Coordinates of C-alpha atoms in Angstrom, one line a residue:
M1 CA 1.8 -192.1 98.6
N2 CA 4.7 -189.1 98.7
H3 CA 3.4 -185.7 97.4
K4 CA 6.1 -183.4 96.6
E5 CA 6.3 -180.0 98.1
K6 CA 4.9 -176.9 96.0
K7 CA 6.1 -173.8 95.6
T8 CA 5.5 -170.6 93.1
L9 CA 8.4 -168.3 91.8
I10 CA 7.0 -164.8 90.7
L11 CA 9.1 -163.1 88.2
V12 CA 8.0 -159.0 88.5
N13 CA 9.1 -156.4 86.0
L14 CA 8.1 -153.1 84.9
G15 CA 5.7 -154.3 81.9
G16 CA 5.1 -152.9 78.3
P17 CA 2.2 -153.3 75.8
R18 CA 2.2 -156.9 74.3
T19 CA 0.2 -155.6 71.6
T20 CA -1.0 -152.1 70.1
D21 CA -4.3 -152.2 72.1
E22 CA -2.8 -152.6 75.4
I23 CA -0.3 -149.0 74.9
E24 CA -2.8 -147.1 76.5
V25 CA -3.4 -149.1 79.3
F26 CA 0.3 -149.6 80.0
L27 CA 0.6 -145.7 80.0
T28 CA -1.8 -145.3 82.1
D29 CA -0.8 -147.9 84.8
L30 CA 3.1 -146.1 84.4
F31 CA 2.0 -142.7 85.0
T32 CA -0.9 -143.3 87.6
D33 CA 1.6 -144.7 89.8
P34 CA 2.7 -142.5 92.5
F35 CA 6.2 -144.0 93.2
V36 CA 6.9 -143.1 89.2
F37 CA 4.8 -140.2 88.4
D38 CA 5.6 -138.7 91.8
L39 CA 4.9 -134.9 92.0
P40 CA 4.2 -132.3 94.3
L41 CA 0.2 -132.1 93.7
P42 CA -3.3 -133.4 95.4
E43 CA -3.8 -136.7 94.6
F44 CA -6.8 -135.9 92.3
L45 CA -4.8 -133.5 90.3
R46 CA -2.0 -136.2 89.7
L47 CA -4.1 -138.7 88.6
S48 CA -5.8 -136.4 86.5
L49 CA -2.3 -134.9 84.8
A50 CA -1.5 -138.9 84.6
R51 CA -4.2 -140.0 82.9
F52 CA -4.3 -136.9 80.1
I53 CA -0.2 -137.6 79.6
A54 CA -1.0 -141.3 79.1
K55 CA -3.2 -140.6 76.7
K56 CA -1.4 -138.1 74.9
R57 CA 1.8 -140.3 74.1
T58 CA -0.4 -143.2 73.1
P59 CA -0.3 -142.3 69.4
K60 CA 4.0 -141.2 69.7
V61 CA 4.8 -144.7 72.1
K62 CA 2.7 -146.5 69.1
R63 CA 4.6 -145.4 65.7
T64 CA 8.0 -146.5 67.9
Y65 CA 6.7 -150.0 68.9
E66 CA 5.6 -150.7 65.4
S67 CA 8.8 -149.7 64.4
M68 CA 10.6 -152.4 66.3
G69 CA 9.3 -155.2 64.8
F70 CA 7.2 -157.1 67.3
G71 CA 3.9 -156.8 66.1
G72 CA 2.9 -153.8 67.8
G73 CA 3.9 -154.4 71.1
S74 CA 7.0 -155.1 73.3
P75 CA 8.8 -158.2 73.7
L76 CA 9.5 -157.6 77.3
V77 CA 6.7 -160.1 78.6
S78 CA 7.6 -162.6 76.2
E79 CA 11.6 -162.1 77.3
T80 CA 10.5 -162.2 80.8
E81 CA 8.8 -165.3 80.3
K82 CA 11.5 -167.2 78.7
Q83 CA 13.3 -166.2 81.8
A84 CA 10.5 -167.8 83.5
K85 CA 10.6 -171.0 81.9
V86 CA 14.4 -171.4 82.2
L87 CA 14.6 -170.5 85.7
E88 CA 11.5 -173.1 86.4
K89 CA 13.8 -176.0 84.9
I90 CA 16.8 -175.1 87.0
L91 CA 14.8 -175.2 90.3
N92 CA 13.0 -178.2 89.8
E93 CA 16.5 -179.6 88.9
K94 CA 18.2 -178.5 92.0
T95 CA 15.5 -179.2 94.5
T96 CA 13.0 -181.7 95.4
I97 CA 10.5 -179.0 94.9
D98 CA 8.0 -178.6 92.5
W99 CA 8.2 -175.3 91.3
T100 CA 6.0 -173.4 89.5
V101 CA 7.4 -169.9 88.0
K102 CA 5.1 -167.3 86.7
V103 CA 5.6 -163.6 85.3
A104 CA 3.3 -160.3 86.8
M105 CA 4.0 -156.7 85.6
T106 CA 3.6 -153.6 87.4
C107 CA 2.6 -151.9 84.1
G108 CA -0.2 -153.4 81.7
F109 CA -0.7 -157.1 81.7
P110 CA -0.3 -160.0 83.4
H111 CA -0.4 -157.0 86.0
I112 CA 0.8 -158.0 89.6
R113 CA -2.9 -157.2 90.9
N114 CA -4.3 -160.3 89.3
P115 CA -5.9 -162.4 91.5
E116 CA -3.7 -165.7 90.5
F117 CA -0.6 -164.1 92.5
E118 CA -0.9 -165.1 95.7
K119 CA 0.0 -163.8 98.8
P120 CA 4.1 -163.5 99.5
S121 CA 5.2 -166.4 101.6
S122 CA 7.7 -169.0 101.7
N123 CA 5.5 -170.7 99.6
T124 CA 5.1 -167.5 97.3
I125 CA 8.1 -166.2 96.3
Y126 CA 8.2 -162.5 94.7
L127 CA 11.7 -161.9 92.9
P128 CA 11.7 -157.9 91.1
L129 CA 13.8 -158.3 87.6
Y130 CA 16.0 -155.1 88.8
P131 CA 19.3 -155.6 89.9
Q132 CA 19.3 -152.0 91.7
Y133 CA 16.8 -150.6 94.5
S134 CA 14.7 -147.4 93.2
R135 CA 11.7 -146.2 94.8
S136 CA 10.4 -146.0 91.2
T137 CA 11.0 -150.0 90.5
V138 CA 11.2 -151.9 93.7
L139 CA 9.0 -149.5 96.0
S140 CA 6.6 -149.7 93.4
T141 CA 6.3 -153.3 93.4
L142 CA 6.4 -153.8 97.3
N143 CA 3.4 -150.8 97.3
H144 CA 1.3 -153.1 94.7
L145 CA 1.9 -156.1 97.0
E146 CA 1.3 -153.8 100.0
K147 CA -2.0 -152.6 98.7
K148 CA -3.4 -155.8 97.4
F149 CA -2.5 -158.0 100.6
H150 CA -2.2 -155.4 103.7
E151 CA 1.0 -156.9 104.3
C152 CA 4.9 -155.6 103.4
P153 CA 6.5 -158.4 101.8
V154 CA 9.9 -157.6 103.0
G155 CA 11.0 -160.2 105.8
S156 CA 8.1 -162.4 104.9
G157 CA 9.9 -165.1 103.5
G158 CA 8.7 -164.2 100.1
Y159 CA 10.4 -161.7 98.9
V160 CA 14.2 -161.9 96.9
P161 CA 16.0 -158.4 97.7
T162 CA 18.1 -156.8 95.1
F163 CA 21.7 -157.7 94.3
A164 CA 23.8 -154.3 93.1
D165 CA 26.3 -154.8 95.4
D166 CA 26.8 -158.5 95.2
P167 CA 30.6 -159.4 94.1
K168 CA 29.1 -162.5 92.3
Y169 CA 26.5 -160.2 90.6
H170 CA 29.7 -158.7 89.4
Q171 CA 31.3 -161.2 88.3
I172 CA 28.8 -162.4 86.1
S173 CA 28.3 -159.3 84.5
A174 CA 31.8 -159.3 83.7
R175 CA 31.8 -163.0 82.3
F176 CA 28.6 -162.2 80.2
I177 CA 30.5 -158.9 78.9
L178 CA 33.6 -160.9 77.8
D179 CA 31.4 -163.6 76.6
F180 CA 30.1 -161.4 73.9
F181 CA 33.1 -159.7 72.9
S182 CA 34.9 -163.5 72.6
G183 CA 31.9 -164.6 70.4
N184 CA 30.3 -167.0 73.2
L185 CA 27.0 -166.3 73.4
Q186 CA 24.0 -168.1 71.7
E187 CA 23.1 -165.7 69.3
T188 CA 19.8 -166.7 68.5
D189 CA 18.7 -166.3 72.3
Y190 CA 18.8 -162.5 71.9
L191 CA 16.9 -160.2 70.2
H192 CA 18.7 -157.9 67.4
F193 CA 22.1 -159.6 68.3
P194 CA 24.4 -156.8 67.0
K195 CA 25.6 -158.3 63.7
Q196 CA 28.7 -156.1 63.2
K197 CA 31.8 -157.6 64.3
Q198 CA 33.8 -155.3 66.7
T199 CA 36.7 -154.1 65.2
A200 CA 38.3 -152.3 68.2
D201 CA 40.2 -154.6 71.4
W202 CA 37.4 -154.7 73.9
R203 CA 40.5 -154.1 76.2
N204 CA 40.2 -150.1 75.2
L205 CA 36.9 -149.7 74.7
D206 CA 35.3 -146.6 76.3
I207 CA 31.9 -148.9 77.7
V208 CA 29.3 -147.0 78.7
F209 CA 27.2 -148.2 81.5
S210 CA 23.5 -147.1 80.7
A211 CA 21.0 -147.1 83.8
H212 CA 17.1 -145.9 83.2
G213 CA 16.9 -142.6 84.5
V214 CA 14.7 -141.3 87.6
P215 CA 13.7 -137.8 88.5
M216 CA 15.7 -136.3 91.0
R217 CA 12.7 -135.6 93.2
L218 CA 13.0 -139.3 94.1
I219 CA 16.8 -139.1 95.0
Q220 CA 16.0 -135.9 97.1
K221 CA 13.5 -138.3 99.0
G222 CA 16.2 -140.9 99.8
D223 CA 16.0 -142.8 96.8
R224 CA 19.9 -144.8 96.4
Y225 CA 19.7 -145.7 93.0
M226 CA 22.5 -144.0 91.9
Q227 CA 24.6 -145.1 94.7
E228 CA 23.6 -148.9 93.5
I229 CA 24.1 -148.0 89.8
E230 CA 27.4 -147.0 90.9
S231 CA 28.1 -149.7 93.0
S232 CA 27.3 -152.0 90.3
V233 CA 29.6 -150.4 87.6
L234 CA 32.5 -150.4 90.2
G235 CA 32.2 -153.9 90.8
I236 CA 31.7 -155.1 87.5
T237 CA 34.6 -152.8 85.9
E238 CA 37.2 -154.0 89.0
E239 CA 36.2 -157.4 87.2
L240 CA 36.9 -156.4 83.6
R241 CA 40.3 -154.9 85.0
S242 CA 41.2 -158.6 86.1
H243 CA 40.6 -159.8 82.7
G244 CA 42.8 -157.1 80.6
F245 CA 39.8 -154.2 80.9
V246 CA 42.3 -151.1 80.4
G247 CA 39.7 -149.0 78.6
K248 CA 37.7 -146.4 80.5
S249 CA 33.8 -147.1 82.2
H250 CA 31.5 -144.5 82.5
I251 CA 28.1 -144.1 84.1
S252 CA 25.0 -142.4 82.0
Y253 CA 21.0 -142.4 82.1
Q254 CA 18.9 -142.9 79.6
S255 CA 15.3 -142.5 79.1
K256 CA 14.3 -139.1 80.3
V257 CA 10.3 -137.9 80.2
G258 CA 8.9 -134.4 80.6
P259 CA 11.2 -131.1 81.9
A260 CA 11.8 -132.3 85.5
K261 CA 15.6 -132.6 86.5
W262 CA 16.6 -136.6 85.5
T263 CA 19.7 -138.3 87.3
T264 CA 22.5 -137.1 85.0
P265 CA 24.8 -137.4 82.9
S266 CA 22.4 -137.9 80.2
S267 CA 23.1 -141.2 78.1
I268 CA 23.0 -138.9 74.7
N269 CA 25.1 -136.3 75.7
M270 CA 27.9 -139.2 77.1
I271 CA 27.5 -140.5 73.6
E272 CA 27.9 -137.7 71.6
T273 CA 30.9 -136.3 73.7
L274 CA 32.6 -139.5 73.4
G275 CA 32.0 -139.9 69.3
K276 CA 33.6 -136.1 69.1
E277 CA 36.7 -137.6 70.9
G278 CA 37.1 -140.3 68.4
K279 CA 35.9 -143.3 70.6
S280 CA 35.2 -147.0 70.3
I281 CA 31.9 -146.9 72.3
A282 CA 30.4 -150.1 74.0
V283 CA 27.1 -149.7 75.7
F284 CA 25.9 -152.0 78.6
P285 CA 22.4 -151.9 79.7
I286 CA 23.1 -151.5 83.5
S287 CA 19.8 -151.6 85.1
F288 CA 17.9 -154.0 82.4
V289 CA 17.7 -158.0 82.4
S290 CA 15.9 -158.3 79.4
D291 CA 15.9 -156.7 76.0
H292 CA 12.8 -154.4 75.0
L293 CA 12.4 -150.8 73.7
E294 CA 14.5 -148.8 75.4
T295 CA 17.9 -151.5 74.7
L296 CA 17.1 -152.3 71.6
E297 CA 15.3 -149.2 70.2
E298 CA 16.9 -146.5 71.9
I299 CA 20.5 -148.3 72.8
G300 CA 20.6 -150.2 69.5
E301 CA 19.3 -147.1 66.8
Q302 CA 19.6 -143.8 68.1
F303 CA 22.9 -143.6 70.5
K304 CA 24.1 -145.6 67.8
E305 CA 23.2 -143.0 64.9
I306 CA 24.4 -140.3 67.2
A307 CA 27.9 -142.2 68.2
L308 CA 29.0 -142.5 64.7
E309 CA 27.2 -138.8 63.6
S310 CA 29.6 -137.6 66.3
G311 CA 32.9 -139.1 65.1
A312 CA 33.0 -142.4 66.8
K313 CA 35.5 -144.8 65.5
S314 CA 32.8 -147.7 66.2
F315 CA 29.7 -148.5 68.6
I316 CA 28.4 -151.5 69.5
R317 CA 25.1 -152.5 71.8
I318 CA 25.8 -155.3 74.6
P319 CA 22.4 -157.1 74.7
A320 CA 20.9 -157.8 78.3
F321 CA 21.2 -161.0 80.1
G322 CA 18.0 -162.5 79.1
I323 CA 18.4 -166.6 79.2
Y324 CA 22.2 -166.4 80.1
P325 CA 23.2 -169.5 81.9
P326 CA 25.0 -168.1 84.7
F327 CA 22.5 -165.3 85.3
M328 CA 19.9 -167.8 85.7
E329 CA 21.9 -169.9 87.8
Y330 CA 22.6 -167.2 89.7
L331 CA 19.0 -165.6 90.1
A332 CA 18.0 -169.2 91.5
E333 CA 20.4 -169.5 94.0
R334 CA 19.3 -165.9 95.2
V335 CA 15.6 -167.4 95.3
L336 CA 16.5 -170.6 97.3
L337 CA 18.3 -168.1 99.4
V338 CA 15.2 -165.4 99.8
D339 CA 15.0 -162.9 102.5
K340 CA 15.9 -165.2 105.3
S341 CA 18.8 -162.7 106.5
I342 CA 16.5 -159.4 106.0
S343 CA 16.1 -157.9 109.5
Q344 CA 15.4 -154.2 108.8
C345 CA 13.3 -152.4 106.7
L346 CA 15.1 -152.6 103.1
C347 CA 12.3 -149.6 102.1
K348 CA 13.6 -146.7 104.6
K349 CA 17.1 -147.8 104.0
M350 CA 17.4 -147.7 100.3
G351 CA 14.4 -145.6 99.5
G352 CA 13.7 -143.5 101.8
E353 CA 10.3 -144.5 102.9
S354 CA 8.7 -147.3 104.8
L355 CA 5.5 -149.0 103.7
S356 CA 2.5 -148.5 106.4
T357 CA 2.6 -152.3 107.1
C358 CA 6.3 -152.2 107.3
R359 CA 7.3 -155.3 110.3
F360 CA 10.6 -154.0 111.5
K361 CA 8.9 -150.3 112.2
Q362 CA 10.3 -149.3 115.7

């Protein structure tokens, strides 16, 4: 009797509280992560401060989540679960392997440290859902796995690297933007799909590629996140140009927390400036692959209000990929290639720091 080979794919995202009760747990996981909340303090002070900030921010964050209409929580986990179902179907159709696709989060639940998520290998593959590398996302994920399994996943056969500079990713992103403006997306696949019709010609828009910001302290440590964002936007813009786009592309950064210096220009300042110039503005969430608080509330509501009050002719939010078929097919291809070509420490190259168990250390 023939038994099919079995493999597990684990989609990793930052996470979000599924319910009101999980908000403080999520924020505590977020702020106690040394690659997210990176401060020049002794560890016991950094952790104490992180827990204090998480507790203090919980009531404010709770009000924000309650306003979104998802039962007091974030839709990010459920949106990632939708992606997992689609990817599982594609992988099982493409191969003779019996694939199971699971979802893990580095903050909140289901947490990546849970026992069900096994050691990275050729049969257990981890795919962080971040197009661009950053210490605060990818290196944080790898650190979680290293702490759990005492081995860095990079080069294990069980890790799918980021893809910010891949021309195919640029092509799919441009195609997604075109499909959005052409009315070719399945609206029911997206949360809070923009109802207003874009009156301005998409070819002449000012497109703001808004990325989640990171503290400049991370960049100074060698994080190539800003270069990764620039590489993505350059490639996507070139693809759009080939389809007739003659407007302007802009890069900006959103979601700043605290008084420290973060990546600039800020999306709020960018939107306000373009609004005052009377531009027709579209915002694409360049560093997100699922819609959640930052895309639905921050971009869809706050940025829209700022733009129109500043004098913009129009404003529209382009959704995140979600289960967009070409993107799901692309991720499946990345999984099947896995990390067989990796022969160097990506953490050092992309994040400025090797983990202690790196297999490529000299």
